[in-house]
Amino acid sequence: MTNLYSKLASVYEAMYYSFIDYEEEYIFYSNILKKYHKNGVLEIGSGTGNLAPLFLENGFEYLGLDYSKDMTEIAKSKVPEGEFIVGDMRDFQLKNQVQSAIITGRTISYIVEHQDVRGAFASIGRNLQRGGILCFDFIDANRFILDITKERNVVHEATHKGKTYQRRSTWDLKGEHGMDVIWDSKYYEKTGDEWEEIGKDHAQVRTYMLNEIEIFLALENFKILEVIDRPTYAFPTYVIVAQATTD
Ligand SMILES: C[S@@+](CC[C@H](N)C(=O)[O-])C[C@H]1O[C@@H](n2cnc3c(N)ncnc32)[C@H](O)[C@@H]1O
């Protein structure tokens, strides 16, 4: 697991709250679920629980699943009324099947190996009711890989609760399991005029081509209902809405 979701979980919490407009994320994903008449949702990669209160306040049945204990602990303390469990999307089994599953924030990027992609979609399919909806976003390799060959360095800055953070990242194409990349980042906190390094992270993440996503989903009996081009902070992203076609 990358440091960002363990040692740096509290820095993640501070930075991502500034990067992502969670109200907008909620509106976007809940509108899709409402369109398909779903009011129960499993959020995979629920992180520090930023979407959970919005789903709960609006009458959704909500369950969060994340493989990081640190992130889940933060989520539980922030949203005591929410249900969060620790689990790995590549292989998990819920007590009861759910109506829908969402994976936001390009979390699918952490699934790098082909077998793990198949494992994740197969697990999700098993835990969805027939006709259940899976909605997730991914970084579009067609645009992203060319972008990083022009500019490998990206700086993100965020201010949260009076503290200013910076993430200085470098991307390197690895191409070991498709269009996967090495993402090296250093995290800094600003004190006066100085930037103090507070942590490092090294991760292998996968960007996907739409075609391969179509194949992976078809192999696990999902039917694609919608493909939405939705650029979110910094990266070209597609959102997929797919339906489970088996029990
Ligand atoms: C980019 S964060 C997104 C968190 C949250 N959805 C948000 O928007 O703030 C990715 C999250 O996915 C979790 N994650 C990564 N790989 C996972 C896996 N195989 N199974 C479950 N959770 C995973 C990480 O622990 C992290 O909390």
mmCIF file of N, CA and C in Angstrom, residues 1 3 26 63 87 101 110 115 150 167 173 201 210:
data_model
loop_
_atom_site.group_PDB
_atom_site.id
_atom_site.type_symbol
_atom_site.label_atom_id
_atom_site.label_comp_id
_atom_site.label_asym_id
_atom_site.label_seq_id
_atom_site.Cartn_x
_atom_site.Cartn_y
_atom_site.Cartn_z
ATOM 1 N N MET A 1 0.845 -1.199 0.000
ATOM 2 C CA MET A 1 0.000 0.000 0.000
ATOM 3 C C MET A 1 0.879 1.247 0.000
ATOM 4 N N ASN A 3 2.252 5.021 0.860
ATOM 5 C CA ASN A 3 2.289 5.814 2.099
ATOM 6 C C ASN A 3 1.119 6.770 2.211
ATOM 7 N N TYR A 26 -20.715 14.265 -5.092
ATOM 8 C CA TYR A 26 -21.943 13.619 -4.617
ATOM 9 C C TYR A 26 -23.070 13.816 -5.640
ATOM 10 N N LEU A 63 -22.542 2.016 2.466
ATOM 11 C CA LEU A 63 -21.500 1.183 3.077
ATOM 12 C C LEU A 63 -20.180 1.565 2.412
ATOM 13 N N GLY A 87 -11.471 -3.800 3.537
ATOM 14 C CA GLY A 87 -11.511 -4.908 2.583
ATOM 15 C C GLY A 87 -10.814 -4.504 1.297
ATOM 16 N N ALA A 101 -22.518 0.118 -6.790
ATOM 17 C CA ALA A 101 -21.163 0.333 -6.257
ATOM 18 C C ALA A 101 -20.550 1.498 -7.015
ATOM 19 N N TYR A 110 -5.185 2.084 -8.800
ATOM 20 C CA TYR A 110 -4.321 1.277 -7.920
ATOM 21 C C TYR A 110 -4.405 -0.201 -8.241
ATOM 22 N N GLN A 115 -4.828 -9.611 -13.753
ATOM 23 C CA GLN A 115 -5.601 -10.553 -12.929
ATOM 24 C C GLN A 115 -6.342 -9.827 -11.815
ATOM 25 N N LYS A 150 5.225 15.005 -22.298
ATOM 26 C CA LYS A 150 5.595 16.418 -22.512
ATOM 27 C C LYS A 150 6.015 17.056 -21.195
ATOM 28 N N ARG A 167 2.313 19.130 -3.082
ATOM 29 C CA ARG A 167 2.776 17.810 -3.512
ATOM 30 C C ARG A 167 3.517 18.016 -4.817
ATOM 31 N N LEU A 173 6.599 6.607 -17.307
ATOM 32 C CA LEU A 173 5.893 5.493 -17.938
ATOM 33 C C LEU A 173 6.636 4.197 -17.633
ATOM 34 N N ASP A 201 6.168 9.516 -1.242
ATOM 35 C CA ASP A 201 5.345 8.392 -1.651
ATOM 36 C C ASP A 201 5.852 7.849 -2.989
ATOM 37 N N LEU A 210 -9.985 2.983 -23.002
ATOM 38 C CA LEU A 210 -11.413 2.655 -22.940
ATOM 39 C C LEU A 210 -11.685 1.235 -23.446
#
